[in-house]
PDB file of C-alpha atoms in Angstrom:
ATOM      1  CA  UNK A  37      82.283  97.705 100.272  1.00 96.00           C
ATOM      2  CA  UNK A  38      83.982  94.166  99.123  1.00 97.00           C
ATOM      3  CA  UNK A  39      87.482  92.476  99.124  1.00 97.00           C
ATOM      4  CA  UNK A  40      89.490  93.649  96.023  1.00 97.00           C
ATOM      5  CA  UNK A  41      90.144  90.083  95.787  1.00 96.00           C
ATOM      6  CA  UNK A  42      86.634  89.610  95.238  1.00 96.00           C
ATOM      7  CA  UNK A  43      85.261  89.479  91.108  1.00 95.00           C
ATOM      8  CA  UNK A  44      84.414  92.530  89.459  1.00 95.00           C
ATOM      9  CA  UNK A  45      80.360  93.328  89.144  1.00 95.00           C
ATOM     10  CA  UNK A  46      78.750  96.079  87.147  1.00 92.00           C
ATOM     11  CA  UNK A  47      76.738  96.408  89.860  1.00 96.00           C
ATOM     12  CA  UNK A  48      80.378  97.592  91.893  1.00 97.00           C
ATOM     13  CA  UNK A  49      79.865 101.018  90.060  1.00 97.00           C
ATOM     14  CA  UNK A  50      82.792 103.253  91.064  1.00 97.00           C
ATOM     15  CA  UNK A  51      85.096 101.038  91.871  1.00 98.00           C
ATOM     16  CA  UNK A  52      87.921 103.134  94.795  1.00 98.00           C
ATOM     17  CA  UNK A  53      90.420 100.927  96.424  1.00 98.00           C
ATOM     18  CA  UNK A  54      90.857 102.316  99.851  1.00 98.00           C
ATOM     19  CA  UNK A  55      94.262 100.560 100.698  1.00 97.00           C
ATOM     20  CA  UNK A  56      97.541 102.624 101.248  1.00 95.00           C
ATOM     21  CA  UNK A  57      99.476  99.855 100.517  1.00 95.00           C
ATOM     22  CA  UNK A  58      98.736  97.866  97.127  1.00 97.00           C
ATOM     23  CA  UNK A  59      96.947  93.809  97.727  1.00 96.00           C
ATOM     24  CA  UNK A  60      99.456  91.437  98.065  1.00 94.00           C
ATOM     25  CA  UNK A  61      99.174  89.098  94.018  1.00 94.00           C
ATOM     26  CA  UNK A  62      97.263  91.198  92.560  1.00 95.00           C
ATOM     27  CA  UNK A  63      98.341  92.347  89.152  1.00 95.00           C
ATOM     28  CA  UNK A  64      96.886  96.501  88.678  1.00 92.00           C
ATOM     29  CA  UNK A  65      95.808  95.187  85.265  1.00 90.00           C
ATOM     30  CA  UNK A  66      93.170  92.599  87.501  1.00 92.00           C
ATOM     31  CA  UNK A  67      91.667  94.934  89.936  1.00 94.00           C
ATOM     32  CA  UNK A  68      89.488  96.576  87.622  1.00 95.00           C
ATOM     33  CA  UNK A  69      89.269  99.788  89.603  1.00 97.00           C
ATOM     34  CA  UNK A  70      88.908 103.634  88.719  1.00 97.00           C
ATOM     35  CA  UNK A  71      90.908 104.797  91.717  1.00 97.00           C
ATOM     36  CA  UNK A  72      93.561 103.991  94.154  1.00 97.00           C
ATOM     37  CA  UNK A  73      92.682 106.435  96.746  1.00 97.00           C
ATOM     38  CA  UNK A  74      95.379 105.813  99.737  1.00 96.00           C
ATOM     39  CA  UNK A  75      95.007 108.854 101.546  1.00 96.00           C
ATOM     40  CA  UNK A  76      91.876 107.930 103.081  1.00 97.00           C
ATOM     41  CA  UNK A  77      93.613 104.976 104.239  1.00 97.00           C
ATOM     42  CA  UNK A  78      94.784 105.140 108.114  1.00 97.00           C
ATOM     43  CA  UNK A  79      97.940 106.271 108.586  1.00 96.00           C
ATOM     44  CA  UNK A  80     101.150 104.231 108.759  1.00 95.00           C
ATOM     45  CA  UNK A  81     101.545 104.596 112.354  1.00 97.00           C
ATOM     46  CA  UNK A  82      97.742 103.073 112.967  1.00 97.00           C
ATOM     47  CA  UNK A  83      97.718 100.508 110.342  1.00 95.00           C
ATOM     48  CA  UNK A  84     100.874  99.084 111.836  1.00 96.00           C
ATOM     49  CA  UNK A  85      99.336  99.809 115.556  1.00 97.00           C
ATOM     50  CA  UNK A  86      96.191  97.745 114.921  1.00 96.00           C
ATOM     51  CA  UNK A  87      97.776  94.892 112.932  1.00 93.00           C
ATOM     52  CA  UNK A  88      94.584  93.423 112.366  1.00 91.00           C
ATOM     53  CA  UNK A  89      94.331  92.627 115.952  1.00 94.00           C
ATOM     54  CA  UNK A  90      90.383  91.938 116.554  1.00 94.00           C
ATOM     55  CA  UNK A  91      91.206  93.515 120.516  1.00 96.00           C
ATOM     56  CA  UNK A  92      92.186  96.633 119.195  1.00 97.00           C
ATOM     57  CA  UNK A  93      89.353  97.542 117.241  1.00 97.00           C
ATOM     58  CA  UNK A  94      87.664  99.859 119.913  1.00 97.00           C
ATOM     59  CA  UNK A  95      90.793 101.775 119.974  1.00 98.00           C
ATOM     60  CA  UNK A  96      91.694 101.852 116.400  1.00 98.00           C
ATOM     61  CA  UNK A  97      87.775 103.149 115.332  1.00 97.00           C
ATOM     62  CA  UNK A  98      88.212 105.897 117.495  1.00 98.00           C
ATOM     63  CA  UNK A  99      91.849 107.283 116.147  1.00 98.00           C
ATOM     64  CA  UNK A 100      90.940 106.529 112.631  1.00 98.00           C
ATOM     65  CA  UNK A 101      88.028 108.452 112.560  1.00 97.00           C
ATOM     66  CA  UNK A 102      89.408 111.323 114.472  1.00 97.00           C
ATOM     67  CA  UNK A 103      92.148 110.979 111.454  1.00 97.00           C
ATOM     68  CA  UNK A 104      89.015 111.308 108.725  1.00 97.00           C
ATOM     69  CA  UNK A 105      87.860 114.213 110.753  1.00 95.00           C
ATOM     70  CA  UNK A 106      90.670 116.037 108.797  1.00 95.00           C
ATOM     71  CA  UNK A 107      91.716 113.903 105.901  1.00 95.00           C
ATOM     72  CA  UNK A 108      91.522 115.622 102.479  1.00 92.00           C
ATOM     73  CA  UNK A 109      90.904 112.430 100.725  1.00 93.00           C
ATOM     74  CA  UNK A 110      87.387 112.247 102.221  1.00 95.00           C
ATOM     75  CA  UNK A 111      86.349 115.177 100.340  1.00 93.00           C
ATOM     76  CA  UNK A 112      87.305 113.837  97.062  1.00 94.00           C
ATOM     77  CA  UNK A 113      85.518 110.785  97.884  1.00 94.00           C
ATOM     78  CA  UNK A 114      82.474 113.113  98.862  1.00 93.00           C
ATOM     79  CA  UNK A 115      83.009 115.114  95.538  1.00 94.00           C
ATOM     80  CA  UNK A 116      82.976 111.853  93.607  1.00 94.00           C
ATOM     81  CA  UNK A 117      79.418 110.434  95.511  1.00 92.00           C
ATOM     82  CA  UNK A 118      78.215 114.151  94.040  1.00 93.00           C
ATOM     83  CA  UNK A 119      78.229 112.411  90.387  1.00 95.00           C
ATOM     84  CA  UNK A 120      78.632 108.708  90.712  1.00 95.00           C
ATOM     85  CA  UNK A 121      75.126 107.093  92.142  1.00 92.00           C
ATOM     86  CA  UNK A 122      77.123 103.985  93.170  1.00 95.00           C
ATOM     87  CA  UNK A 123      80.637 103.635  95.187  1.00 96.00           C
ATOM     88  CA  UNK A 124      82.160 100.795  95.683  1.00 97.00           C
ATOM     89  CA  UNK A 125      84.998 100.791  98.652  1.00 97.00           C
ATOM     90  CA  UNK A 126      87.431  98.037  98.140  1.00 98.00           C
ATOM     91  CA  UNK A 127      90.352  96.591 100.788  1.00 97.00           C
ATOM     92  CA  UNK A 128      92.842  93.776 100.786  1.00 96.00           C
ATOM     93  CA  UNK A 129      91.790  92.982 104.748  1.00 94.00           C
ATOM     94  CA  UNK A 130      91.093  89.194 105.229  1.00 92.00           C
ATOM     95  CA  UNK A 131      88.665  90.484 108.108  1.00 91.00           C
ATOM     96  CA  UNK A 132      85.247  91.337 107.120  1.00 89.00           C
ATOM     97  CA  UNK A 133      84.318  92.804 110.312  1.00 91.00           C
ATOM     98  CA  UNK A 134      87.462  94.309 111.614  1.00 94.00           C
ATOM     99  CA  UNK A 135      89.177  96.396 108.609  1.00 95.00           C
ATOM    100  CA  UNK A 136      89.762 100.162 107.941  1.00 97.00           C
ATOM    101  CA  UNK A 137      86.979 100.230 104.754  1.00 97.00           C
ATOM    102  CA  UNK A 138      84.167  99.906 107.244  1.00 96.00           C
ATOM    103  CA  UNK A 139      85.013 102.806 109.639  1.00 97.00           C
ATOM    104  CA  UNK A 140      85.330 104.690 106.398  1.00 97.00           C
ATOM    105  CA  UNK A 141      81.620 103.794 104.934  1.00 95.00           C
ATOM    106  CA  UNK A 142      80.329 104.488 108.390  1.00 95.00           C
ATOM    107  CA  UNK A 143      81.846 107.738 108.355  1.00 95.00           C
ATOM    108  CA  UNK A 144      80.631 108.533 104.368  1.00 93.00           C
ATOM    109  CA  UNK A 145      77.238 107.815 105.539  1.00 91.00           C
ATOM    110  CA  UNK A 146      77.278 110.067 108.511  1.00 91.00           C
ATOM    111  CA  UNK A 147      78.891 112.912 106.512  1.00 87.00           C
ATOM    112  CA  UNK A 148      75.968 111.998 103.148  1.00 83.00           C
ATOM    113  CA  UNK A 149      73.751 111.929 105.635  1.00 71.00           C
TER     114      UNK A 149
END
């Protein structure tokens, strides 16, 4: 998991941004990805809900996982970990700690097991 802001490594692998929306300056041509995947993303209604808004994380966890319990995008993602050994989930979040991509990776690693 890394900023899509952040360079481009071989050691990325698979490179899925995980944004609904696409980064703010960044040219498709730059973000050296092999998949814009926005239907894991939360929905509309919970992105603009949370707003980034470090008190509302608690909340937010909880709705967006229920909302992975039953999004369709999760099993492509889970199809794709079936032949790439190494995923890289990127997001346009300024907040390391408090951003949609790391619900997501906690939830692919309860579902890999």
């Amino acid at each position: 998991m890394k900023r899509i802001y952040e360079p481009a490594s071989k050691d990325d692998g698979f490179r899925i941004l995980v944004d609904r929306l696409w980064p703010r300056g960044l040219k498709k041509e730059d973000a050296h990805i092999q998949l814009w995947l926005k239907e894991v993303s939360p929905s509309t209604e919970l992105r603009k809900w949370f707003d980034h808004q470090p008190q509302k994380w608690e909340i937010f966890k909880k709705n967006y996982l229920e909302e992975l319990a039953t999004n369709k995008g999760v099993k492509e993602l889970l199809k794709i970990k079936e032949t790439q050994p190494i995923i890289t989930l990127l997001y346009a979040a300024h907040d390391q700690q408090y951003n949609h991509a790391s619900v997501l990776l906690e939830f692919l690693k309860r579902e890999i097991g």
